XYZ file of C-alpha atoms in Angstrom:
638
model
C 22.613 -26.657 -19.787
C 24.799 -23.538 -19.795
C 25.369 -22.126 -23.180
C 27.092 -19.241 -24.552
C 24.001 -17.617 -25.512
C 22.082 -15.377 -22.900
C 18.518 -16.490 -23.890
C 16.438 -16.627 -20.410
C 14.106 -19.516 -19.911
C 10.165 -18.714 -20.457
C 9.698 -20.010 -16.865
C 10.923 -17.898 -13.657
C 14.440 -19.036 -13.355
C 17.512 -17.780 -11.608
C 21.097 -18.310 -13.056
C 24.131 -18.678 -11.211
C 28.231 -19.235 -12.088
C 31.082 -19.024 -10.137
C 34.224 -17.545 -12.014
C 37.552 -18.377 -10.359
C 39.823 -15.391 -9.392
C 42.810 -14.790 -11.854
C 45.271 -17.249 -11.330
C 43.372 -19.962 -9.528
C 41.592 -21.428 -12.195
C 41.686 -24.366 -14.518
C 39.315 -27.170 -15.188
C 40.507 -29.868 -12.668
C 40.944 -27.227 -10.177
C 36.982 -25.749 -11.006
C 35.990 -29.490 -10.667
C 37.261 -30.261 -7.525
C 35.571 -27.122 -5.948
C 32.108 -28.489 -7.916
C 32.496 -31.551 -5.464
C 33.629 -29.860 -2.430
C 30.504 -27.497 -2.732
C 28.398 -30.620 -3.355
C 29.800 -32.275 0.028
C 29.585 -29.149 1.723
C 26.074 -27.773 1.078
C 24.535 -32.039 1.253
C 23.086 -31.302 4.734
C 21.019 -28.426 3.787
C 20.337 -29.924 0.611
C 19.725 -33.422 0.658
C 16.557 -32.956 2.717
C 15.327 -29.305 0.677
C 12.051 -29.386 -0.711
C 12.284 -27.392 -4.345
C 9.180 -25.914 -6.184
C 11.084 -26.946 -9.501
C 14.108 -27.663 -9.757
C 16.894 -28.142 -7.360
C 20.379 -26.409 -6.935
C 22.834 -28.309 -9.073
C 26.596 -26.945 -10.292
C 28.268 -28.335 -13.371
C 31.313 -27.993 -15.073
C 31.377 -25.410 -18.057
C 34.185 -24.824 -20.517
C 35.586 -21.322 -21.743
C 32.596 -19.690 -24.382
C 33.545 -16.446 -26.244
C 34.075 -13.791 -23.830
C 32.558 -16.059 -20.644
C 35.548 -18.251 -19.291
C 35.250 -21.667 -17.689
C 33.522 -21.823 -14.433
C 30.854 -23.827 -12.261
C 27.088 -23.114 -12.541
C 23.330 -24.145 -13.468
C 19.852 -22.552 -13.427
C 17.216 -23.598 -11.480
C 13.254 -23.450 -12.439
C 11.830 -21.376 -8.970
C 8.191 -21.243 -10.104
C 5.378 -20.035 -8.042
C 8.242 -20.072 -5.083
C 10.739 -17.015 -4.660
C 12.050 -18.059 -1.673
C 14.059 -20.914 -3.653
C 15.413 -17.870 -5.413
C 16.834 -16.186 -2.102
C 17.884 -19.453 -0.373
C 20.272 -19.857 -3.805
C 21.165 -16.049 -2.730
C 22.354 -17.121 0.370
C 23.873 -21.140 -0.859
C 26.106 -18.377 -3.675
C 27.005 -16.120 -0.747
C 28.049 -18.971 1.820
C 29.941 -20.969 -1.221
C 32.103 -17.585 -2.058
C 32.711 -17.002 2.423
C 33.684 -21.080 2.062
C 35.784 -20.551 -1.331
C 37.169 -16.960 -0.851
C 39.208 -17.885 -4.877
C 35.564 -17.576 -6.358
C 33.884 -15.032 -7.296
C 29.825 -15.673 -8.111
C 26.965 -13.772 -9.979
C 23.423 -14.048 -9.731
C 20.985 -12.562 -12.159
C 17.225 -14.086 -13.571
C 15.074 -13.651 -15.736
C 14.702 -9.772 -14.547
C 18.570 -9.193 -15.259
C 20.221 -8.019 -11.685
C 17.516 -8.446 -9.448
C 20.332 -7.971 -6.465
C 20.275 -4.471 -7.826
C 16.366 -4.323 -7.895
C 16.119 -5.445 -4.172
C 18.388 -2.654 -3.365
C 16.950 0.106 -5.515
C 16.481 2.671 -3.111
C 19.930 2.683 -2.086
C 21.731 3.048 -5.883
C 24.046 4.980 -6.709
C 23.580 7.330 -9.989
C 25.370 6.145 -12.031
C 24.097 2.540 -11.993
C 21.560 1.843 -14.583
C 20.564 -1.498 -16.239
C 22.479 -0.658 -19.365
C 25.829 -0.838 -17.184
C 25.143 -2.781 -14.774
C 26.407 -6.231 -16.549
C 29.541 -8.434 -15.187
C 29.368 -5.308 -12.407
C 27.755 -7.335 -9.767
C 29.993 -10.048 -7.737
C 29.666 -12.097 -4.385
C 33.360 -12.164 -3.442
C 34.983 -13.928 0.072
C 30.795 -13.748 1.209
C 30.352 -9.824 0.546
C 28.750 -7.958 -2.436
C 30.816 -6.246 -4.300
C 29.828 -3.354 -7.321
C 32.472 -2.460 -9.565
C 32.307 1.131 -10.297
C 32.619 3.240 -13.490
C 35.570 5.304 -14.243
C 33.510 8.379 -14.309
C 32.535 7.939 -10.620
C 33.778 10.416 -8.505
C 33.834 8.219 -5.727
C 36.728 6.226 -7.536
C 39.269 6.964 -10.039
C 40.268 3.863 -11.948
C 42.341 4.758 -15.033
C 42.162 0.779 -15.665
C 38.259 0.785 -15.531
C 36.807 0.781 -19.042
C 33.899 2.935 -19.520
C 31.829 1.007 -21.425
C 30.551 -2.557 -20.728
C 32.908 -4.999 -18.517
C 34.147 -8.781 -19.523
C 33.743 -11.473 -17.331
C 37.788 -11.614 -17.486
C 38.382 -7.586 -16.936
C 35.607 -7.987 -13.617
C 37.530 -10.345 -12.243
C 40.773 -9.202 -13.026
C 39.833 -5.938 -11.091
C 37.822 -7.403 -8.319
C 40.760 -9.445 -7.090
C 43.237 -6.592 -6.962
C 40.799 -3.893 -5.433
C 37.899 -5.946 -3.596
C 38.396 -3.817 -0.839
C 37.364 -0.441 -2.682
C 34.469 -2.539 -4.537
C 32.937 -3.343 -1.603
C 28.805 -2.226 -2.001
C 28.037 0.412 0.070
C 26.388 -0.727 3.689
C 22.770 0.149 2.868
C 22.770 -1.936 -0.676
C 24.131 -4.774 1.280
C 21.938 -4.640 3.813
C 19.181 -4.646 1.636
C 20.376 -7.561 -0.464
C 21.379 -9.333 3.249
C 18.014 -9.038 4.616
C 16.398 -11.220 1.907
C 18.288 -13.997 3.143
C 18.723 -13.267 6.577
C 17.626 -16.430 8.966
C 18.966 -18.883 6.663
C 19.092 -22.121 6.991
C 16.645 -22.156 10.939
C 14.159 -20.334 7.889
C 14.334 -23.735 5.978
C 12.233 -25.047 8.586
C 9.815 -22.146 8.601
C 9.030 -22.449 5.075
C 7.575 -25.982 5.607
C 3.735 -26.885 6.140
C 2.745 -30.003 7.444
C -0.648 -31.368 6.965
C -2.610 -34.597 7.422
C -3.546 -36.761 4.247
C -5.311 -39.650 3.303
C -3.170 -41.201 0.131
C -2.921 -44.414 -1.365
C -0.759 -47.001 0.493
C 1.861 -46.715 -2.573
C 1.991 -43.163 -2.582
C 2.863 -42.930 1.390
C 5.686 -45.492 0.334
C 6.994 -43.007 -2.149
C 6.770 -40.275 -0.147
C 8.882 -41.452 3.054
C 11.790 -42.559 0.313
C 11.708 -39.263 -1.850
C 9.741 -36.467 0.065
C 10.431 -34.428 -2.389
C 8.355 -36.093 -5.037
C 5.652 -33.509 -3.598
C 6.530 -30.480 -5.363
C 5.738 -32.561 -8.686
C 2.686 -34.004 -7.628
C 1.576 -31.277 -6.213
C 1.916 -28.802 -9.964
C 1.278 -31.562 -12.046
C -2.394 -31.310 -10.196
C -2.095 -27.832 -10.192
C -1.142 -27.635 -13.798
C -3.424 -30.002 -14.988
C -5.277 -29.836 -18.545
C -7.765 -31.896 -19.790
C -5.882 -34.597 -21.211
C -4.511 -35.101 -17.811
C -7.798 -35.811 -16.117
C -8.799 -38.299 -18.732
C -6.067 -40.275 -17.479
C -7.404 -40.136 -13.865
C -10.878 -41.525 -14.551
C -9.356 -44.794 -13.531
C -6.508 -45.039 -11.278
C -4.441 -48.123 -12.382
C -1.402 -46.845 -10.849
C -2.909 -45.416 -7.226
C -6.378 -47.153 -6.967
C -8.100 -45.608 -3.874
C -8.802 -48.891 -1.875
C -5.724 -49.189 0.036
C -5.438 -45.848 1.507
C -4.164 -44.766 4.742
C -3.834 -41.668 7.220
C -0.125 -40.034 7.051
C 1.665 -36.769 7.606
C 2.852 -34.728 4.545
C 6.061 -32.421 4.691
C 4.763 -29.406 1.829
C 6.090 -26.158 1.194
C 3.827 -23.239 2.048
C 3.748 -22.209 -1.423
C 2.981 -26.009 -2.683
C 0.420 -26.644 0.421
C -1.723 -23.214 -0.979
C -1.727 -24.558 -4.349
C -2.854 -27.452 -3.651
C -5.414 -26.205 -0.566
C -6.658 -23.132 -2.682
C -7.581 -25.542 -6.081
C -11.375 -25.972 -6.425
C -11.660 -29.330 -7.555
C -14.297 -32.620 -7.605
C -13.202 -36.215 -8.205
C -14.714 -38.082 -11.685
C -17.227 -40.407 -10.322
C -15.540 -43.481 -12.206
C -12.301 -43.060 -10.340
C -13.497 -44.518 -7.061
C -12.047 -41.179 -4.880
C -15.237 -39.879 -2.853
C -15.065 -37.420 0.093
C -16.821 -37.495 2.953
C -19.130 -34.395 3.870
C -17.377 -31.091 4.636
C -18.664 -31.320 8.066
C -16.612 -34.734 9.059
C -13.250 -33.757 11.389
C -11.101 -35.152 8.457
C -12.729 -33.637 5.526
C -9.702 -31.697 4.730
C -7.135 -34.514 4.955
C -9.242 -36.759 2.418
C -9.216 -33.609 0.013
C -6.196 -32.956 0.335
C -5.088 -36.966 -0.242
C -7.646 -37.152 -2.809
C -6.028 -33.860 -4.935
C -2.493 -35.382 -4.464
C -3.046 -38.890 -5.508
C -4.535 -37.566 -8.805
C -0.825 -35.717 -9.050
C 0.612 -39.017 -8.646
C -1.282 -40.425 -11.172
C -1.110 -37.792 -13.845
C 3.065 -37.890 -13.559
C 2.359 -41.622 -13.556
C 0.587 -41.665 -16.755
C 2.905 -39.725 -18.532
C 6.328 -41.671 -17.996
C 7.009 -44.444 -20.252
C 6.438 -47.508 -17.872
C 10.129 -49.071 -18.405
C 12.428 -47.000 -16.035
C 16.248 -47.779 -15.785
C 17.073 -49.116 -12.653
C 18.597 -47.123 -9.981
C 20.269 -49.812 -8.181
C 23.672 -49.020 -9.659
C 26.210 -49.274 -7.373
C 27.956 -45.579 -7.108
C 28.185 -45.518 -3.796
C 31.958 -46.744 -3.747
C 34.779 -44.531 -3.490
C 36.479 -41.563 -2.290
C 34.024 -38.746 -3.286
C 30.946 -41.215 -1.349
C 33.259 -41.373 1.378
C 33.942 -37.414 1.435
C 30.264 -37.146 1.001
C 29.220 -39.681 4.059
C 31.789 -38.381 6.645
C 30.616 -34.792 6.259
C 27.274 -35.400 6.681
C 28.032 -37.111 9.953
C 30.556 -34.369 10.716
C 27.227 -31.827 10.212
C 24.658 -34.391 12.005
C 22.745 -34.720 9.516
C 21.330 -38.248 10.882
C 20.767 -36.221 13.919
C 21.769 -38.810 16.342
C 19.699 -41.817 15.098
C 21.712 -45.195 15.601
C 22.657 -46.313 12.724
C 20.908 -49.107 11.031
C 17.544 -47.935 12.919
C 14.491 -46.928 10.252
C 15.344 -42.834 10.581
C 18.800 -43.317 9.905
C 18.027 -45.371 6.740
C 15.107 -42.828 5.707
C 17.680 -40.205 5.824
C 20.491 -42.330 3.781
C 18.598 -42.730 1.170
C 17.492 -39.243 0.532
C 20.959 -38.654 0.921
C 21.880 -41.493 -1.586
C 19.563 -39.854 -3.873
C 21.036 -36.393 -3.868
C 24.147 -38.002 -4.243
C 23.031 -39.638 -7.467
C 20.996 -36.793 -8.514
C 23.483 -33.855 -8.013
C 26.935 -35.028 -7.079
C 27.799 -38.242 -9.134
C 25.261 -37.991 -11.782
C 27.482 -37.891 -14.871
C 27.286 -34.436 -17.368
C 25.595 -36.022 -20.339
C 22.849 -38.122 -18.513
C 19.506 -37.079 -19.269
C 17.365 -36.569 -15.957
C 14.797 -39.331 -15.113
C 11.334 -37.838 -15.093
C 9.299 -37.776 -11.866
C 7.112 -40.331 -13.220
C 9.595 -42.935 -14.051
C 11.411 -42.226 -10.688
C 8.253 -43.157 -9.147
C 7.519 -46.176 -10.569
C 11.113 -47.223 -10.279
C 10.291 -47.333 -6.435
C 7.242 -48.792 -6.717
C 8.716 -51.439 -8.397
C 12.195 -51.512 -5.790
C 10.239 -50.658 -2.608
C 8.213 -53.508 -0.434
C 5.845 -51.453 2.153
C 3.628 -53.338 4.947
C -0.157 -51.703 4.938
C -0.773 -52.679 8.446
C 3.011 -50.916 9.856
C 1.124 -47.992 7.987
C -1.952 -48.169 9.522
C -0.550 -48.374 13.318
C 1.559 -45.566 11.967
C -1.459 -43.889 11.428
C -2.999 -44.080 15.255
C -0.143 -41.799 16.601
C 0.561 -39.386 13.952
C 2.125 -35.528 15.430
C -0.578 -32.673 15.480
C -0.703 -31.249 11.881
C 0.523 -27.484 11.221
C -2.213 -24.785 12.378
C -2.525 -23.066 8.676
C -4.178 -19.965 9.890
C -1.146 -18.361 8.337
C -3.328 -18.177 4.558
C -5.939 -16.217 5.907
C -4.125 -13.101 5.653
C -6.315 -9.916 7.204
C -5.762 -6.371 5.767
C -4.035 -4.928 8.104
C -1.581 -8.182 8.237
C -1.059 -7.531 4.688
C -0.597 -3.687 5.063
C 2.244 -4.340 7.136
C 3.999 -6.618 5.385
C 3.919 -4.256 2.458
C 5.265 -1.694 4.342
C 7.938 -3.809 5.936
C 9.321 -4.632 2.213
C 9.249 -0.962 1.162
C 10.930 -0.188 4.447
C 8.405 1.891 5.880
C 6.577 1.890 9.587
C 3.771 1.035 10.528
C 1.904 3.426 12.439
C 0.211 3.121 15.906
C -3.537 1.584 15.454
C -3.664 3.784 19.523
C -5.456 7.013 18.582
C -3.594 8.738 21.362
C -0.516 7.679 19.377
C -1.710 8.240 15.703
C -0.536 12.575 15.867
C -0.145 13.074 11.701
C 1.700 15.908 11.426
C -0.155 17.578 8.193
C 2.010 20.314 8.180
C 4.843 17.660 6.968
C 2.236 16.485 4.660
C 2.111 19.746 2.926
C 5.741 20.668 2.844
C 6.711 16.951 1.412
C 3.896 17.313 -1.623
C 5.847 20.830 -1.932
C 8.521 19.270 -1.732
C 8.171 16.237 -4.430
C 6.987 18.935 -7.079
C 9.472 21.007 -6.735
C 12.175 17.948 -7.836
C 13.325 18.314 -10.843
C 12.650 14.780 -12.763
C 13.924 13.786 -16.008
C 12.587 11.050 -18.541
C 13.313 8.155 -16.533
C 10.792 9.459 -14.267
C 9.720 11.491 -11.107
C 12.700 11.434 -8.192
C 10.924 11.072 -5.008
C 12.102 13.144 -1.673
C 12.507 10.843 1.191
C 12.258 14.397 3.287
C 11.214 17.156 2.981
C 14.216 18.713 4.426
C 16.298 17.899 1.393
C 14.970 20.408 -0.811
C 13.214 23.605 0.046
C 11.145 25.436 -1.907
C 12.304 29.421 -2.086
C 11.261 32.047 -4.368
C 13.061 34.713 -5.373
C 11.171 38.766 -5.482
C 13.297 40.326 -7.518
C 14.103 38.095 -10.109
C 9.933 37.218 -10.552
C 10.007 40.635 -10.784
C 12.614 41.355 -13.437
C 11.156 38.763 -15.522
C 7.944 40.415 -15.614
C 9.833 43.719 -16.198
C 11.006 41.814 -19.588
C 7.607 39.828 -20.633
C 5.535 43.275 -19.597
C 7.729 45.949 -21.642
C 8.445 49.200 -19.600
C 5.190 50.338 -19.456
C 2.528 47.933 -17.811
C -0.285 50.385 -18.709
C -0.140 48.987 -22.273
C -1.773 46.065 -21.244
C -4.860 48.757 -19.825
C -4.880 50.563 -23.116
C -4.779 47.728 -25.334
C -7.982 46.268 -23.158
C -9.353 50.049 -23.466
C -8.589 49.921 -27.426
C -10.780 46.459 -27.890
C -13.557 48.260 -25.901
C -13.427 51.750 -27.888
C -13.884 49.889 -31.319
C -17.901 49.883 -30.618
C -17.977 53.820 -29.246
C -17.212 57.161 -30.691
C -18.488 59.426 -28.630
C -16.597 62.795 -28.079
C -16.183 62.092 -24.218
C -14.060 58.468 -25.739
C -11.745 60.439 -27.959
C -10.975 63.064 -25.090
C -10.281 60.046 -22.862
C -8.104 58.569 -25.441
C -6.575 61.909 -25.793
C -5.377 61.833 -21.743
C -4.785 57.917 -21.831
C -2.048 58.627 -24.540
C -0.608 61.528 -22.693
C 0.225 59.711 -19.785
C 1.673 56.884 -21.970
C 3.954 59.504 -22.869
C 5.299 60.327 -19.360
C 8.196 58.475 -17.749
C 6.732 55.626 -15.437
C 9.103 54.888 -12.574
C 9.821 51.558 -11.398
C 7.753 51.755 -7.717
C 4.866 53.105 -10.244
C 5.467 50.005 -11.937
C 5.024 47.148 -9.383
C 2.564 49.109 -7.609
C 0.546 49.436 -10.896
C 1.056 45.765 -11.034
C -0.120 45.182 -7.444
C -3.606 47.178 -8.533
C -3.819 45.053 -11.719
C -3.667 41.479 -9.972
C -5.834 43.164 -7.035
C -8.553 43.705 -9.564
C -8.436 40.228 -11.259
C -8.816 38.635 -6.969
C -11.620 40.415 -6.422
C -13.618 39.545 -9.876
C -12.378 35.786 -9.369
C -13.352 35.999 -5.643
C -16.818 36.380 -6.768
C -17.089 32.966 -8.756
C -17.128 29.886 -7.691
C -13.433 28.920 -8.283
C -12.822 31.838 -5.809
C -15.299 30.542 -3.268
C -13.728 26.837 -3.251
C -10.719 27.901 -1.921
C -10.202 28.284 1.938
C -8.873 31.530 3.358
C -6.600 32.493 6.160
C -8.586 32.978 9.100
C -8.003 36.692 9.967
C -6.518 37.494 13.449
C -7.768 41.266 13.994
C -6.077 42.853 16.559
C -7.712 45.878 18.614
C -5.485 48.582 17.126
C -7.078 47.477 13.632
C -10.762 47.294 15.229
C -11.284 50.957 14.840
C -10.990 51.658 11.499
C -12.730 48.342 10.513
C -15.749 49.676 12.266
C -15.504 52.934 10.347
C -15.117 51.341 7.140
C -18.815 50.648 6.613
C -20.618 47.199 4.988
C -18.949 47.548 1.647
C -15.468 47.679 2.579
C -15.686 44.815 5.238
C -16.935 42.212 2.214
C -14.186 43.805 -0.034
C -11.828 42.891 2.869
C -13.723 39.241 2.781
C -12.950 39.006 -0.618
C -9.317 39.582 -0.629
C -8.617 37.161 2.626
C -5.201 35.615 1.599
C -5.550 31.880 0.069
C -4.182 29.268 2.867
C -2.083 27.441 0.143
C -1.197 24.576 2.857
C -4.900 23.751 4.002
C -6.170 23.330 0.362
C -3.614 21.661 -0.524
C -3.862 19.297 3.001
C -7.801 19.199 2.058
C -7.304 18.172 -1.656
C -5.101 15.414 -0.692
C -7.385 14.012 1.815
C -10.598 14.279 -0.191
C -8.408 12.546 -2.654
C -7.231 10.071 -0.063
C -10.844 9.337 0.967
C -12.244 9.178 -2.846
C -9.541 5.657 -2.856
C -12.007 3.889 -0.905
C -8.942 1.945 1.019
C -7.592 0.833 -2.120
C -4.269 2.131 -3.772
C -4.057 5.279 -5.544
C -2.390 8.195 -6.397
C -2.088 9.873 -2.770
C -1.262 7.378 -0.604
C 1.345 6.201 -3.262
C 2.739 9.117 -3.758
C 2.858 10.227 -0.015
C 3.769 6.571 1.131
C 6.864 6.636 -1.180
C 8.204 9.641 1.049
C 7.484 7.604 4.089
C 4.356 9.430 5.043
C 1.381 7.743 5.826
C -2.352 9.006 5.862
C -4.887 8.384 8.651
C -7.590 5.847 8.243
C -10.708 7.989 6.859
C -13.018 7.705 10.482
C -14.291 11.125 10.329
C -15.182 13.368 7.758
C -12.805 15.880 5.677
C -14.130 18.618 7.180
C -13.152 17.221 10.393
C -9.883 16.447 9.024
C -9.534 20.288 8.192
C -10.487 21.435 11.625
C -7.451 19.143 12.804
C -5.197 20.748 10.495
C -5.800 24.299 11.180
């Protein structure tokens, strides 16, 4: 199972391995802590339903550079949550067994460190992140480079760390290693609720199944999640075998309550799908009060079948007698010590439903020897078929007082649901939906756009502002004027004369040669400095008014002018042609086209995601819902 290579499964898996700390290791020692983790975690465990495959340590021996240590990897599937509940199992294991030290990584490499992203520090990257990583005594630890100027460790190499140097340096300077408050609670609020959210993550619905199948199910509940993707994985050659059910004929079938996860209860809801006519499963019409419980027994019997039909009909027999013993006896007494029977007398029928799905974790994850190959769902299920007697009738008077189902208005998911669950992952708030409490301030919308281009970004991409405090955007006069001073030469009339010279090709009339004659004698004269800009100032003067006559002049909104009554007087002297010249050269309001851009940009989205509200949202600010028009929007902004 656990090789020395570091080849990922195709599937969505997560990996996990416990290292013990310098010192404390060996195999018998590693072994012993296997079962005490087994006898500890059997409460939470025994009962789990997994979308895959379940949590299961194992011994492994020294490899190369890896040394000996307890681990597996687990299939999650469709379901990340059994990736963060085996988060929180590593976590509680190294707060329970403060001499191991765990890592967690999948198929994404450290996707701790991607949960946490925001909260990095520079110098972590993917390429150095490996063997860095460590649950240790229940916290998250980061071992640091030596560059780092938070920490000087002359011991820490720069390059990539061992499993053996990792732990060699977490157990003398945990302390110092400890992640930083905001990565932790990011990581920490992935698994926070655990194990009341165990509960929470379970749907359960009303079904109309096969007597046998209801016999199964109150044995090994968790024989679900395999019906439940065999259906939903199902090809062709599957359905062939359910055009007649010899395993789960439909005549004996009977109302009962199913225990699903939410994940495994949408698959199985969501899936279009119509019986074969020759396999004796009709449906009533969707208007009868248990249409949906008849679908929904109807699309897990033909999972039961299809696992069924691909076992090979002689299963071992699991009546082997391992429950004898000082490890059973560990195991038994602490799940009474954690109430797992939950005060049922003992010999009643709960206490013996819950022994043997305890007996079966046992078998499946405790005592189940190394080289054993795992019994397929299929042949597990006929095994109890064969092993199990079941009464129709108890099931049918079972079936008269069955608890309420589970209301599953929780898959219709509205918009605005799902906007805020979006924003509650990327951290951000959700604003007011009161209009007396929705005041955007666009004023921060334009200084944080400032703001973002103004970072300077390198290769690995743009570096967002989270305010737009952190950086302000200054410009210096003098130096934009010394470099123009350099570009321009010392003379920026050269730039007329050359325009004069292109013009003067086509004309050689005596009046052009005398102006050439004065245009070259004042070339000659010393030009100071003042002259220089203010020749400047006339030169970019000239090139506003000829582009305030096009188009791209007129798309741009001006500064509203605030005439005062000392300036009323000349205006009025200044005749028609100087007030439009004063029109023309209005002053550009930077901030309201830039405001006005990203809202007719904002309202080109249509609702969907795009290039504003990502960009904006990413800062932490959030646009208004488009109700009014932009040109509304612009009359709030000025």
């Amino acid at each position: 199972m656990e090789g020395c290579g570091r080849a990922a499964p195709a599937e969505d898996a997560v990996r996990y391995r416990l290292f013990a700390a310098p010192g404390a290791g060996g195999e018998e020692r590693l072994r012993r802590c296997a079962d005490g983790i087994a006898v500890r975690l059997a409460p939470l465990l025994a009962a789990y339903i997994w979308q895959r495959q379940r949590f299961r340590l194992r011994y492994v021996p020294p490899c190369g550079d890896t040394p000996e240590h307890i681990g597996g990897s687990t299939l999650f599937g469709d379901n990340v949550e059994d990736e963060w509940f085996i988060v929180y199992l590593v976590r509680e294991i190294s707060r329970a067994f403060p001499e191991l030290a765990a890592r967690v990584d999948d198929n994404d490499g450290e996707f701790l460190l991607i949960e946490a992203a925001d909260f990095l520090p520079k110098w972590l990257s993917p390429e150095n992140s490996e063997n860095r990583v460590f649950f240790y005594k229940g916290e998250l630890h980061i071992i640091p480079l030596s560059e780092t100027e938070e920490q000087q460790w002359e011991e820490l190499p720069a390059e990539g760390l061992t499993i053996s140097e990792a732990l060699t340096l977490l157990s003398a300077h945990s302390e110092e290693f400890l992640a930083a408050e905001p990565i932790r609670r990011a990581v920490y609020k992935r698994i926070d609720g655990y194990p009341e959210k165990i509960q929470a993550s379970y749907h359960r619905a009303h079904c109309y199944l096969p007597a046998g199948i209801v016999a199964v199910l109150k044995q090994r509940p968790s024989l679900v999640a395999a019906a439940v993707q065999a259906f939903y994985l199902r090809d062709p050659s599957d359905l062939r075998a359910c055009r007649s059910f010899h395993t789960f004929p439909p005549e004996e079938r009977v109302m009962t309550t199913v225990t699903f996860t939410k994940c495994l209860y949408a698959q199985l809801v969501q899936q279009k799908f119509a019986p074969d006519r020759r396999s004796g499963y009709t449906l009533p019409p969707p208007s009868h009060p248990q249409y949906k419980a008849h679908e929904l027994g109807m699309k897990l019997a033909h999972g039961f079948e299809i696992l069924c039909s691909k076992c090979s009909k002689v299963s071992p027999d699991l009546k082997r007698n391992v429950f004898r013993g000082p490890l059973w006896e560990r195991y038994l007494h602490s799940l009474k010590e954690k109430d797992y029977f939950k005060g049922e007398m003992e010999g009643s029928a709960k206490y013996l439903e819950l022994l043997r799905m305890a007996e079966h974790y046992f078998q499946q994850s405790v005592n189940k020897p190394e080289s054993s190959v795992e019994m397929s769902p299929g042949d597990e299920i006929l095994t109890l078929l064969r092993t199990t007697t079941f009464d129709v009738k108890e099931f049918e008077r079972e079936a008269t007082c069955l608890p309420p189902e589970d209301d599953d208005s929780w898959l219709e998911i509205t918009p605005d649901a799902l906007d805020q669950m979006l924003k509650e992952a990327t951290g951000g708030s959700q604003p007011s939906s009161n209009e007396e409490e929705q005041k955007y301030d666009l004023e921060a919308v334009a200084e944080s756009m400032k703001a973002f281009v103004s970072k300077v970004s390198t290769h690995k991409g743009a570096e967002v502002p989270w305010s737009p405090d952190e950086t302000n955007v200054t410009f210096d006069v003098d130096s934009f004027t010394k470099a123009l001073d350099r570009i321009l030469g010392a003379d920026s009339e050269e730039l007329d004369s050359d325009d004069l010279d292109e013009e003067e090709e086509f004309n050689f009339s005596d009046e052009d040669d005398d102006d050439l004659d004065a245009e070259n004698q004042r070339e000659d004269e010393e030009v100071s400095p003042n002259e220089l800009i203010g020749s400047l100032k006339s030169y970019m003067d000239e090139m506003d008014r000829e582009l305030a006559q096009t188009n791209v002049g007129k798309s741009f909104t001006t500064q509203k002018k605030r005439a005062s009554s000392a300036k009323a007087a000349p205006s009025q002297n200044a005749g028609l042609g100087s007030e439009e010249e004063d029109a023309e050269l209005t002053p550009v309001d930077v901030d309201m086209n830039l405001v006005t851009n990203l809202l007719e940009s904002y309202s080109a989205q249509a609702g969907l995601a795009g290039p504003t509200s990502n960009i904006l949202q990413s800062m932490g600010v959030y646009l208004p819902e488009n109700t009014d028009r932009i040109g509304s929007s612009e009359g709030a902004a000025e």
